[in-house]
mmCIF file of C-alpha atoms in Angstrom:
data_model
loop_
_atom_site.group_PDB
_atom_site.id
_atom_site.type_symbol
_atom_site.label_atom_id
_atom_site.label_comp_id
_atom_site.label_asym_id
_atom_site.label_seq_id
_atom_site.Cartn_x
_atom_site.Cartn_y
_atom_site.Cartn_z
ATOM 1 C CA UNK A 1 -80.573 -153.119 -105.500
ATOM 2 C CA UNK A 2 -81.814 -149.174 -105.203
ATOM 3 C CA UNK A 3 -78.110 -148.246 -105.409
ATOM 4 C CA UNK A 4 -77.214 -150.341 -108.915
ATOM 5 C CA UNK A 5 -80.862 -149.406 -110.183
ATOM 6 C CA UNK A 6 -79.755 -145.640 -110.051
ATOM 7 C CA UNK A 7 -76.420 -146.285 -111.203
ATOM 8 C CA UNK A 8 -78.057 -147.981 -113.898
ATOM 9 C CA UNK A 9 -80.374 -144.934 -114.521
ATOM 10 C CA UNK A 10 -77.373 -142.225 -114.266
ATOM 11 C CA UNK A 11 -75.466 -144.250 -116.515
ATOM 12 C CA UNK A 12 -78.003 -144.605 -119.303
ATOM 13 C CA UNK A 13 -78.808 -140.627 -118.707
ATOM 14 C CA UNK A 14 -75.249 -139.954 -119.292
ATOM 15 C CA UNK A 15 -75.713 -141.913 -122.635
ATOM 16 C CA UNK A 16 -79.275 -140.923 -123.612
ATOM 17 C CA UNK A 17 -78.502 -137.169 -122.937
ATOM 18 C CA UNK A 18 -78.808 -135.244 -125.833
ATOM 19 C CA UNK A 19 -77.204 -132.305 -127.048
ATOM 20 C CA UNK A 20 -79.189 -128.859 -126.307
ATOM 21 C CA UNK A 21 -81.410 -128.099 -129.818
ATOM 22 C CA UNK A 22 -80.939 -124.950 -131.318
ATOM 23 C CA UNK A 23 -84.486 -123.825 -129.662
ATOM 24 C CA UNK A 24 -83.264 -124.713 -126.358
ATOM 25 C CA UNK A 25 -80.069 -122.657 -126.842
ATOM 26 C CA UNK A 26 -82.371 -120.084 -128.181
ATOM 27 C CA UNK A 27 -83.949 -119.259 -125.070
ATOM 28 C CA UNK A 28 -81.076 -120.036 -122.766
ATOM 29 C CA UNK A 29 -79.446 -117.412 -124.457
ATOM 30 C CA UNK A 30 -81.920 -114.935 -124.839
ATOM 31 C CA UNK A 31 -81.628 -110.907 -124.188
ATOM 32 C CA UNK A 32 -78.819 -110.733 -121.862
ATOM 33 C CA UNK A 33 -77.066 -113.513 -120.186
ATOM 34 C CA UNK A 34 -77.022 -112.679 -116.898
ATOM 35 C CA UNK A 35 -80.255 -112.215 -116.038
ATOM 36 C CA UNK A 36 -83.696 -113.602 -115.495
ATOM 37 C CA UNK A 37 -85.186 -115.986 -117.749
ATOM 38 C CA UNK A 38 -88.840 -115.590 -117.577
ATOM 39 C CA UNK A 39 -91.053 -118.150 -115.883
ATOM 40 C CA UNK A 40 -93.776 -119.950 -117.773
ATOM 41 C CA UNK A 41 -97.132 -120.192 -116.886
ATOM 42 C CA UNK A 42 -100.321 -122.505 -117.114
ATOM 43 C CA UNK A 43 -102.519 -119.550 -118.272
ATOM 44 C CA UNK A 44 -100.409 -119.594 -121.766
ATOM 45 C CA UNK A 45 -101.259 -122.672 -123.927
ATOM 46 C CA UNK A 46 -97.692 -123.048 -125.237
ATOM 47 C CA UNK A 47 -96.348 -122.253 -122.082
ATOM 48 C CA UNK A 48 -98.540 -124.866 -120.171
ATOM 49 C CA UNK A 49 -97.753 -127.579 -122.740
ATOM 50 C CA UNK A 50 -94.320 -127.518 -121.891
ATOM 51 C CA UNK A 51 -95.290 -127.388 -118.540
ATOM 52 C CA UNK A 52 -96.534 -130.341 -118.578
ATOM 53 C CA UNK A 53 -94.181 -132.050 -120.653
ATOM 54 C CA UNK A 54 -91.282 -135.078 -119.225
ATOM 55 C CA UNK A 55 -88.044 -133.795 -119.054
ATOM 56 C CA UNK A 56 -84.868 -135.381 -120.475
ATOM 57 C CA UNK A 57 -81.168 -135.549 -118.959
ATOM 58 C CA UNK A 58 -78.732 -132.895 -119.654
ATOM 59 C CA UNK A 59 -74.948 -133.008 -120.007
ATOM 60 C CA UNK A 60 -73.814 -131.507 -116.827
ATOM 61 C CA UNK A 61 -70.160 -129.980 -118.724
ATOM 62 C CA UNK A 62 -72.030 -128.293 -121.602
ATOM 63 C CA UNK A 63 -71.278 -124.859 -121.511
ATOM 64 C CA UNK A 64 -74.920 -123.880 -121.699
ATOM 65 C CA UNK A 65 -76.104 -125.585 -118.884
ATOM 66 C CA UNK A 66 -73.701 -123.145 -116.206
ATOM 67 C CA UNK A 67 -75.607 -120.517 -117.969
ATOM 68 C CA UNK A 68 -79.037 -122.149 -118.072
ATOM 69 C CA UNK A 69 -78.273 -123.045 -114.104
ATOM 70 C CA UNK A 70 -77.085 -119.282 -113.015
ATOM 71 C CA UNK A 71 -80.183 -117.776 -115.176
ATOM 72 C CA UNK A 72 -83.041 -120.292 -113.605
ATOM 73 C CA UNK A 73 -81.533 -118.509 -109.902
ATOM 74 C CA UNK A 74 -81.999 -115.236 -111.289
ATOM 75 C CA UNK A 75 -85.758 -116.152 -111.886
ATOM 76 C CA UNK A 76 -85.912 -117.853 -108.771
ATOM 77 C CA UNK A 77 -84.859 -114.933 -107.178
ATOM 78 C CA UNK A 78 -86.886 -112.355 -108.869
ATOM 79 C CA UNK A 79 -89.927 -114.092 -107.588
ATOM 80 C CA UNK A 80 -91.614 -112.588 -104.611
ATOM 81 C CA UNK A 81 -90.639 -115.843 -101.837
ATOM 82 C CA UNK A 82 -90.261 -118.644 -104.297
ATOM 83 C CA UNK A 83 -88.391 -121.527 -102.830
ATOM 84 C CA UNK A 84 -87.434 -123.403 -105.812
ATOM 85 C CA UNK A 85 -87.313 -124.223 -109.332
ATOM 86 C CA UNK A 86 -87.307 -126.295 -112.045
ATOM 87 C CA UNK A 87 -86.324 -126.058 -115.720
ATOM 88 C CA UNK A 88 -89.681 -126.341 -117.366
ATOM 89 C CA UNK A 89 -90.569 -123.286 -115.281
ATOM 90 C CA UNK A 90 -88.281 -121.772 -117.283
ATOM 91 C CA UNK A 91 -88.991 -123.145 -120.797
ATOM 92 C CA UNK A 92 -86.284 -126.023 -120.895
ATOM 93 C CA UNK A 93 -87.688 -129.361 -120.748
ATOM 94 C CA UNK A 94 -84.006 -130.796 -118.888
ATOM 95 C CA UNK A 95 -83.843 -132.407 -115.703
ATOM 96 C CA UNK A 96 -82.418 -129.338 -113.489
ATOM 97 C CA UNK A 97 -83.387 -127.609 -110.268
ATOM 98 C CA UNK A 98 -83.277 -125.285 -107.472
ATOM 99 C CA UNK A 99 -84.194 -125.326 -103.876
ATOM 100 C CA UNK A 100 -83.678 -123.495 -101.245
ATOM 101 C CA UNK A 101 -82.036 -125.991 -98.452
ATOM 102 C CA UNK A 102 -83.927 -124.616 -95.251
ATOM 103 C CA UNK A 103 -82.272 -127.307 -93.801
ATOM 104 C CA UNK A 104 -78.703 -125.998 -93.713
ATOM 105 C CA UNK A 105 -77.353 -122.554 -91.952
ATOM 106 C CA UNK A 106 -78.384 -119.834 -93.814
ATOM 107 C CA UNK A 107 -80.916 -121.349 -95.563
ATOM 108 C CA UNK A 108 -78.526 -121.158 -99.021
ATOM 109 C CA UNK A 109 -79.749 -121.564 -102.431
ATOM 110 C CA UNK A 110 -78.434 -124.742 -104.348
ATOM 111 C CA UNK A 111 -78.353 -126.780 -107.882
ATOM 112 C CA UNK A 112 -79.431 -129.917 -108.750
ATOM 113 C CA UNK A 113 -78.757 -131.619 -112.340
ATOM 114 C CA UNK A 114 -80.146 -134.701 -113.119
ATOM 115 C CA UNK A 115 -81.612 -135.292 -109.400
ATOM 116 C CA UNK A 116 -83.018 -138.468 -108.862
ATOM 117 C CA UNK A 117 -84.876 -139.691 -105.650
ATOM 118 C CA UNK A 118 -83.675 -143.387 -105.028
ATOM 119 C CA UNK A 119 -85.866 -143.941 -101.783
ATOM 120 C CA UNK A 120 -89.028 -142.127 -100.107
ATOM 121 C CA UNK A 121 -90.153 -142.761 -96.392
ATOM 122 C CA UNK A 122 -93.903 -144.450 -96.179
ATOM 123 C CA UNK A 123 -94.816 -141.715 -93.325
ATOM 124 C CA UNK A 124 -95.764 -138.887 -95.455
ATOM 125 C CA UNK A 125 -96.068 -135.143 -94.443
ATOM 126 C CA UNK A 126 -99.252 -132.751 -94.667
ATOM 127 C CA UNK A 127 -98.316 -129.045 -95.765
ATOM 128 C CA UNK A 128 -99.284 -126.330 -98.070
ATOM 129 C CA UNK A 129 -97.912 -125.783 -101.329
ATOM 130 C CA UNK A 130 -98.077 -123.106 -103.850
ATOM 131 C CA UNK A 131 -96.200 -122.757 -107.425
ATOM 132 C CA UNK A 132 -94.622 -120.010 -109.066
ATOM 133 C CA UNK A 133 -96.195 -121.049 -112.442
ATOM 134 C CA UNK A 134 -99.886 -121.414 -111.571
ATOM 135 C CA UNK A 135 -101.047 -117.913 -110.881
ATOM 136 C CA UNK A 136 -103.617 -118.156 -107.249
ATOM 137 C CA UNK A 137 -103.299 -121.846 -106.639
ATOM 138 C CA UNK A 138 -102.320 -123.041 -103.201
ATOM 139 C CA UNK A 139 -103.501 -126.004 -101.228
ATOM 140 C CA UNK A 140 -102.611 -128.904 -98.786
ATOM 141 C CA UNK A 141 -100.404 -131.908 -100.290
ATOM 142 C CA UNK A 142 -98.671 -134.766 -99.267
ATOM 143 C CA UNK A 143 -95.142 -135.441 -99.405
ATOM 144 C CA UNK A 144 -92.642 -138.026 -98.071
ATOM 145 C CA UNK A 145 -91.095 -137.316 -94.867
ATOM 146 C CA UNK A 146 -87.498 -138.040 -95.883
ATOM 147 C CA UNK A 147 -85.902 -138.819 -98.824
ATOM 148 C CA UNK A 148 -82.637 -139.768 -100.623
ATOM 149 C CA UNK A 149 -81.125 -138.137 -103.463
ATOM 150 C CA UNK A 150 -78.689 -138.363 -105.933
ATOM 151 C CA UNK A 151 -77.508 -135.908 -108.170
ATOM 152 C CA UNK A 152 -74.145 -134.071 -110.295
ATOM 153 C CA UNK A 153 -73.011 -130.799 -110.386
ATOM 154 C CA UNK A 154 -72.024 -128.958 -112.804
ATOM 155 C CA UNK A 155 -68.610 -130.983 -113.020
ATOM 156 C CA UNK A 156 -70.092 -134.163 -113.229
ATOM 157 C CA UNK A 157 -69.233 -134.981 -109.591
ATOM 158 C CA UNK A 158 -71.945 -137.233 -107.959
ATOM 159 C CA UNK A 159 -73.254 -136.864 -105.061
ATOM 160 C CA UNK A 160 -75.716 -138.388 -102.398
ATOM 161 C CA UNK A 161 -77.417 -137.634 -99.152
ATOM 162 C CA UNK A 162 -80.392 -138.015 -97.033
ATOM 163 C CA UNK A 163 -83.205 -135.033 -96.673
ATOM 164 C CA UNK A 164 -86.366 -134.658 -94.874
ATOM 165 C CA UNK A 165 -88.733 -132.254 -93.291
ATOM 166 C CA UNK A 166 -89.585 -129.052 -95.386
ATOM 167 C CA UNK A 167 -86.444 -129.004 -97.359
ATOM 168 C CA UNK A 168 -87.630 -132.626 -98.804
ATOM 169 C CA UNK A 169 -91.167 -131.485 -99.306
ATOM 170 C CA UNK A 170 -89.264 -129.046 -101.893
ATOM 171 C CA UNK A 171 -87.165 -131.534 -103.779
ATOM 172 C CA UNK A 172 -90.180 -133.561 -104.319
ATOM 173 C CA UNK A 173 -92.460 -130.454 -105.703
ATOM 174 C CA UNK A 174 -89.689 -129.230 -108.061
ATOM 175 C CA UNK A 175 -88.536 -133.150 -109.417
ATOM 176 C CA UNK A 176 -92.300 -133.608 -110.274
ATOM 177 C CA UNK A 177 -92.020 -130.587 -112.507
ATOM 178 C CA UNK A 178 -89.394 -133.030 -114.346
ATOM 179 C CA UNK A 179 -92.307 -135.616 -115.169
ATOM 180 C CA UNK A 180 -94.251 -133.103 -116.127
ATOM 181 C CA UNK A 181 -96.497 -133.106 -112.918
ATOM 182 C CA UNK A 182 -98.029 -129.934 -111.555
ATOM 183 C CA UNK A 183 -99.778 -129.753 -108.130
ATOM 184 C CA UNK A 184 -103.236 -128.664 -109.409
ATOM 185 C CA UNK A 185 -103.339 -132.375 -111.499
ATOM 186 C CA UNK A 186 -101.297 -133.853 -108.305
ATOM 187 C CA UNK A 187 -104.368 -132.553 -106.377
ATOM 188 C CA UNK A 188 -107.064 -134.446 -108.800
ATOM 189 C CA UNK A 189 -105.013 -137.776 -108.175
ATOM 190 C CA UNK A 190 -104.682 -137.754 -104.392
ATOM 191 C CA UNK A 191 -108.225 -137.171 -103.281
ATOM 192 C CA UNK A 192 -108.416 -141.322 -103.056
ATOM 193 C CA UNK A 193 -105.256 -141.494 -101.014
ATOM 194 C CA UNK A 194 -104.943 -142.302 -97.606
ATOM 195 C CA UNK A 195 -101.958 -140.951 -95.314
ATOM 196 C CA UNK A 196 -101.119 -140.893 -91.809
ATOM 197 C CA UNK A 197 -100.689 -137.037 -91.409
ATOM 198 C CA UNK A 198 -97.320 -135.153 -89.514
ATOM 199 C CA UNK A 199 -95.555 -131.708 -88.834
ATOM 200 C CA UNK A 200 -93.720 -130.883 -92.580
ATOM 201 C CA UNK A 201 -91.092 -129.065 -89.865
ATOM 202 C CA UNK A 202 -90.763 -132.088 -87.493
ATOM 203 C CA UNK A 203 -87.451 -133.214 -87.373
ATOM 204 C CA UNK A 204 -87.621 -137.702 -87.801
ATOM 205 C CA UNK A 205 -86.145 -140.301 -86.549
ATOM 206 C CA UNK A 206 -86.528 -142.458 -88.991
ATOM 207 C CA UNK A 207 -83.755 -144.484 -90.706
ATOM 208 C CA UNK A 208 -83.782 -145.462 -93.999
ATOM 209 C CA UNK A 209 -84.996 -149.457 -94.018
#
């Protein structure tokens, strides 16, 4: 049922997606191409609004989104130990992301367009988080063990596969940024929550029910 309820989704992003607007193209394209975009932050009202804004789908074989996706990695990597991130960080309010897959040899950068998590583990994981656009924030959050993603790249090829640990702690910080969730309002709605507490680097045994 998970499996045809993405489908579903992908298939009515694919439809829905829109066209980039002649603002968004704007500032994808802005000073030179190959470099940094600059990433937004909650101390600028504009900048926070979009922040905090949902994001929409975005037509993987568009020519601006290959240079939307090599630009948000530039930023990514100008950042003093950032691990990820997402479009809105970025000014684009389009379902893309980064992450840094500490879960793979050599701990390599990679893409995601149009991620979607299909399934979340109940046993959730304790760890400190931080986020390039909220200047001196940091604090302890919880996050689903393992999860299971699907996503395109920037062919349209779809993919799926199973993550956990720290590397899933990740997807799940920079996908929020797609609802328009930040940690320090994620923070404000957890303090009710109740979770059984484990090591964000503990590798699981756990098999998707």
């Amino acid at each position: 049922m998970k499996k045809i309820s993405f489908l579903f989704v992908l298939l009515m992003g694919i439809v829905n997606a829109q066209k980039f607007t002649p603002a968004e193209i704007s500032i994808i394209n802005q000073g030179d191409r190959t470099t940094a975009l600059p990433i937004y932050q909650t101390t600028d009202e504009h900048q926070h609004k979009t922040l905090l804004s949902p994001s929409s789908e975005i037509e993987a074989t568009d020519p601006h989104t290959a240079v939307l996706v090599k630009r948000m990695k530039e930023s990514l990597l100008s950042t003093d130990g950032g691990v990820g991130i997402a479009a809105p960080q970025v000014g684009i309010n389009r379902r893309v992301i980064w992450v840094q897959r500490f879960d793979k040899d050599g701990e390599p950068l990679e893409y995601f367009i149009n991620p979607v998590i299909v399934w979340k583990s109940d046993i959730q994981n304790l760890g400190p988080e931080g986020d390039l656009s909220i200047p001196d924030f940091r604090d302890q959050f919880y996050r689903s063990k393992v999860i299971q993603l699907e996503y395109v790249d920037l062919k349209g090829q779809k993919y799926t596969e199973i993550v956990e640990g720290f590397t899933a702690v990740i997807f799940q910080h920079e996908i929020d940024h797609l609802f328009g969730i930040l940690i320090s309002d994620k923070k404000e709605r957890e303090k009710n929550d109740a979770y059984r507490k484990v090591d964000a680097y503990q590798k699981s045994d756990l098999k998707r029910r």
